[in-house]
Coordinates of C-alpha atoms in Angstrom, one line a residue:
M1 CA 63.1 115.3 146.9
N2 CA 64.5 111.8 147.2
S3 CA 64.7 109.5 144.2
E4 CA 64.2 106.4 146.3
I5 CA 61.1 105.2 148.1
L6 CA 61.3 106.1 151.7
K7 CA 60.1 103.6 154.4
L8 CA 58.3 105.0 157.4
I9 CA 56.9 103.2 160.4
T10 CA 54.2 104.7 162.6
P11 CA 54.0 106.5 165.0
L12 CA 55.5 109.4 163.1
S13 CA 57.5 111.8 165.3
E14 CA 58.7 115.1 164.0
D15 CA 62.2 113.5 163.8
K16 CA 60.9 110.9 161.3
I17 CA 59.1 113.4 159.0
K18 CA 61.7 116.2 158.9
K19 CA 63.6 114.4 156.1
L20 CA 60.5 114.3 153.9
R21 CA 60.1 116.6 151.0
S22 CA 57.1 117.2 148.7
G23 CA 57.2 114.7 145.9
D24 CA 58.9 112.0 147.9
A25 CA 57.4 108.5 147.5
V26 CA 56.8 106.7 150.8
Y27 CA 55.9 103.2 151.9
L28 CA 54.1 103.6 155.2
S29 CA 53.8 100.7 157.7
G30 CA 52.2 100.4 161.1
I31 CA 48.9 101.5 162.6
I32 CA 47.0 104.5 161.3
V33 CA 43.6 105.9 162.2
G34 CA 40.8 106.0 159.5
A35 CA 38.5 108.9 159.9
R36 CA 36.2 110.8 157.5
D37 CA 34.1 114.0 157.8
M38 CA 31.7 113.0 160.6
A39 CA 34.4 111.4 162.8
H40 CA 36.5 114.5 162.3
R41 CA 33.6 116.7 163.5
R42 CA 33.2 114.5 166.6
I43 CA 36.9 114.6 167.4
A44 CA 37.1 118.4 166.9
G45 CA 34.0 118.8 169.0
A46 CA 35.4 116.6 171.8
I47 CA 38.6 118.6 171.8
K48 CA 36.6 121.9 172.0
N49 CA 34.5 120.6 174.9
G50 CA 37.5 119.2 176.8
E51 CA 36.2 115.6 176.4
K52 CA 38.4 112.5 176.4
L53 CA 39.3 111.4 172.9
P54 CA 38.8 107.8 171.7
V55 CA 42.5 107.8 170.5
S56 CA 45.6 109.7 171.3
L57 CA 46.5 112.0 168.5
Q58 CA 50.1 112.4 169.6
N59 CA 52.3 111.5 166.6
E60 CA 49.3 109.9 164.9
T61 CA 48.5 109.5 161.2
I62 CA 44.9 109.9 160.1
F63 CA 43.7 108.5 156.8
Y64 CA 40.7 110.2 155.3
V65 CA 38.8 107.1 154.4
G66 CA 35.4 105.3 154.5
P67 CA 36.3 101.7 153.8
S68 CA 34.0 99.5 151.8
P69 CA 32.5 96.4 153.5
T70 CA 35.0 93.6 153.9
P71 CA 34.3 90.6 151.6
P72 CA 34.2 87.2 153.5
D73 CA 37.6 86.0 152.1
K74 CA 39.5 89.3 152.5
I75 CA 41.1 91.3 155.4
S76 CA 39.7 94.6 154.0
G77 CA 37.3 95.9 151.4
S78 CA 38.4 98.5 149.0
I79 CA 40.1 101.4 150.9
G80 CA 40.8 104.6 149.0
P81 CA 41.3 108.2 150.0
T82 CA 38.5 110.7 150.1
T83 CA 38.8 114.3 149.1
S84 CA 40.6 116.0 151.9
A85 CA 39.8 119.7 151.6
R86 CA 36.5 119.1 153.5
M87 CA 38.6 118.5 156.6
D88 CA 40.6 121.8 156.4
S89 CA 38.5 123.7 158.9
L90 CA 38.6 120.8 161.4
T91 CA 42.3 120.2 161.3
E92 CA 43.9 122.7 163.6
P93 CA 42.5 121.3 166.9
L94 CA 43.9 117.9 165.9
L95 CA 47.3 119.3 165.1
K96 CA 47.4 121.1 168.4
N97 CA 46.8 117.7 170.0
G98 CA 49.9 116.2 168.3
L99 CA 48.5 114.9 164.9
R100 CA 51.6 114.4 162.8
A101 CA 50.3 113.2 159.3
M102 CA 47.2 113.1 157.3
I103 CA 46.5 110.9 154.2
G104 CA 44.0 111.8 151.6
K105 CA 43.7 113.1 148.0
G106 CA 43.6 116.5 146.4
K107 CA 44.9 120.0 147.1
R108 CA 44.3 121.7 150.4
S109 CA 43.9 125.4 151.3
E110 CA 46.7 127.9 151.8
D111 CA 45.7 128.2 155.5
Y112 CA 46.0 124.4 155.9
K113 CA 49.5 124.4 154.4
K114 CA 50.5 127.2 156.9
L115 CA 49.2 125.0 159.8
L116 CA 51.4 122.1 158.6
I117 CA 54.5 124.4 158.9
K118 CA 53.4 125.8 162.3
Y119 CA 52.6 122.3 163.8
R120 CA 55.3 120.4 162.0
A121 CA 53.0 117.9 160.2
V122 CA 52.8 116.5 156.7
Y123 CA 50.0 115.8 154.2
L124 CA 50.5 112.5 152.3
V125 CA 48.4 111.5 149.2
A126 CA 47.3 108.1 148.2
I127 CA 46.3 107.4 144.6
G128 CA 42.6 107.8 144.0
G129 CA 41.0 105.0 142.0
A130 CA 43.4 102.4 143.4
S131 CA 41.3 101.4 146.4
A132 CA 41.2 97.6 145.5
F133 CA 45.0 97.6 145.3
L134 CA 45.4 99.7 148.5
S135 CA 43.3 97.1 150.3
T136 CA 46.0 94.5 149.7
K137 CA 48.3 96.6 151.9
V138 CA 45.9 96.4 154.9
K139 CA 46.9 93.7 157.4
E140 CA 44.1 94.5 159.9
I141 CA 41.1 96.9 160.1
K142 CA 38.7 97.4 162.9
K143 CA 36.2 100.0 164.1
I144 CA 37.4 101.6 167.4
A145 CA 34.9 104.4 168.0
Y146 CA 31.8 106.2 166.7
R147 CA 30.3 102.9 165.4
D148 CA 27.0 104.6 164.9
L149 CA 28.6 106.4 161.9
G150 CA 28.8 103.2 159.8
A151 CA 31.5 103.6 157.2
E152 CA 32.4 107.0 158.7
A153 CA 33.3 105.4 162.1
L154 CA 36.8 105.7 163.5
Y155 CA 39.0 102.8 162.5
S156 CA 42.4 101.3 163.5
I157 CA 44.1 100.2 160.3
T158 CA 47.3 98.3 160.2
V159 CA 49.2 98.7 157.0
K160 CA 52.4 97.3 155.4
D161 CA 54.2 99.2 152.7
F162 CA 51.2 101.5 152.0
P163 CA 52.2 103.5 148.9
L164 CA 52.0 107.3 149.3
F165 CA 53.5 110.6 148.1
V166 CA 54.4 113.6 150.2
A167 CA 52.1 116.4 149.0
Y168 CA 53.0 119.0 151.6
D169 CA 56.1 118.9 153.8
I170 CA 56.9 120.8 157.0
Y171 CA 58.9 123.4 155.0
G172 CA 56.1 124.6 152.8
G173 CA 56.9 122.3 149.9
D174 CA 53.9 121.6 147.6
V175 CA 53.8 118.7 145.1
F176 CA 50.9 120.3 143.3
K177 CA 53.0 123.4 142.6
L178 CA 55.8 121.2 141.4
V179 CA 53.5 119.5 138.9
E180 CA 51.9 122.8 137.8
T181 CA 55.4 124.4 137.1
G182 CA 56.6 121.3 135.2
S183 CA 59.3 120.5 137.8
S184 CA 60.3 116.8 137.9
V185 CA 58.7 114.7 140.6
K186 CA 60.6 111.4 141.1

């Protein structure tokens, strides 16, 4: 675990994430994809049916989010993470297609953690309840697919110094276990 805040820029290759350890603080910049439950179901269904995806998942980062409407004088409405465990059963097809990182909140299943090791991907957590603050880190947001899903559409989100923590790394590290055992998280 690093004591400094690491800066990462998307896209996230395996090379970029292999230095990450659970508990590390990260500032993420670049373009990420916003997708919640329904968008995940559509993406997983498209993969299963051999259909063309609306975005490439290769080295992509998905943020489990349903943004609030954007006020007239703002770039983005409140933008916070949603509970991620609901996506566990939909994750493997995305990882097989190159997904490198996911952003959300809360613990994930043991099977999910094994998939991260197998496919060399990470799970990052954003602070729940800080969605108004997180929106200040958004430089651009736009719907790119599945517009009929409203807030659960697929989004392209450009972020600058988006604050995150590494929850699960590619080595099996687990920040939640660190906290439960009283180990220090810097």
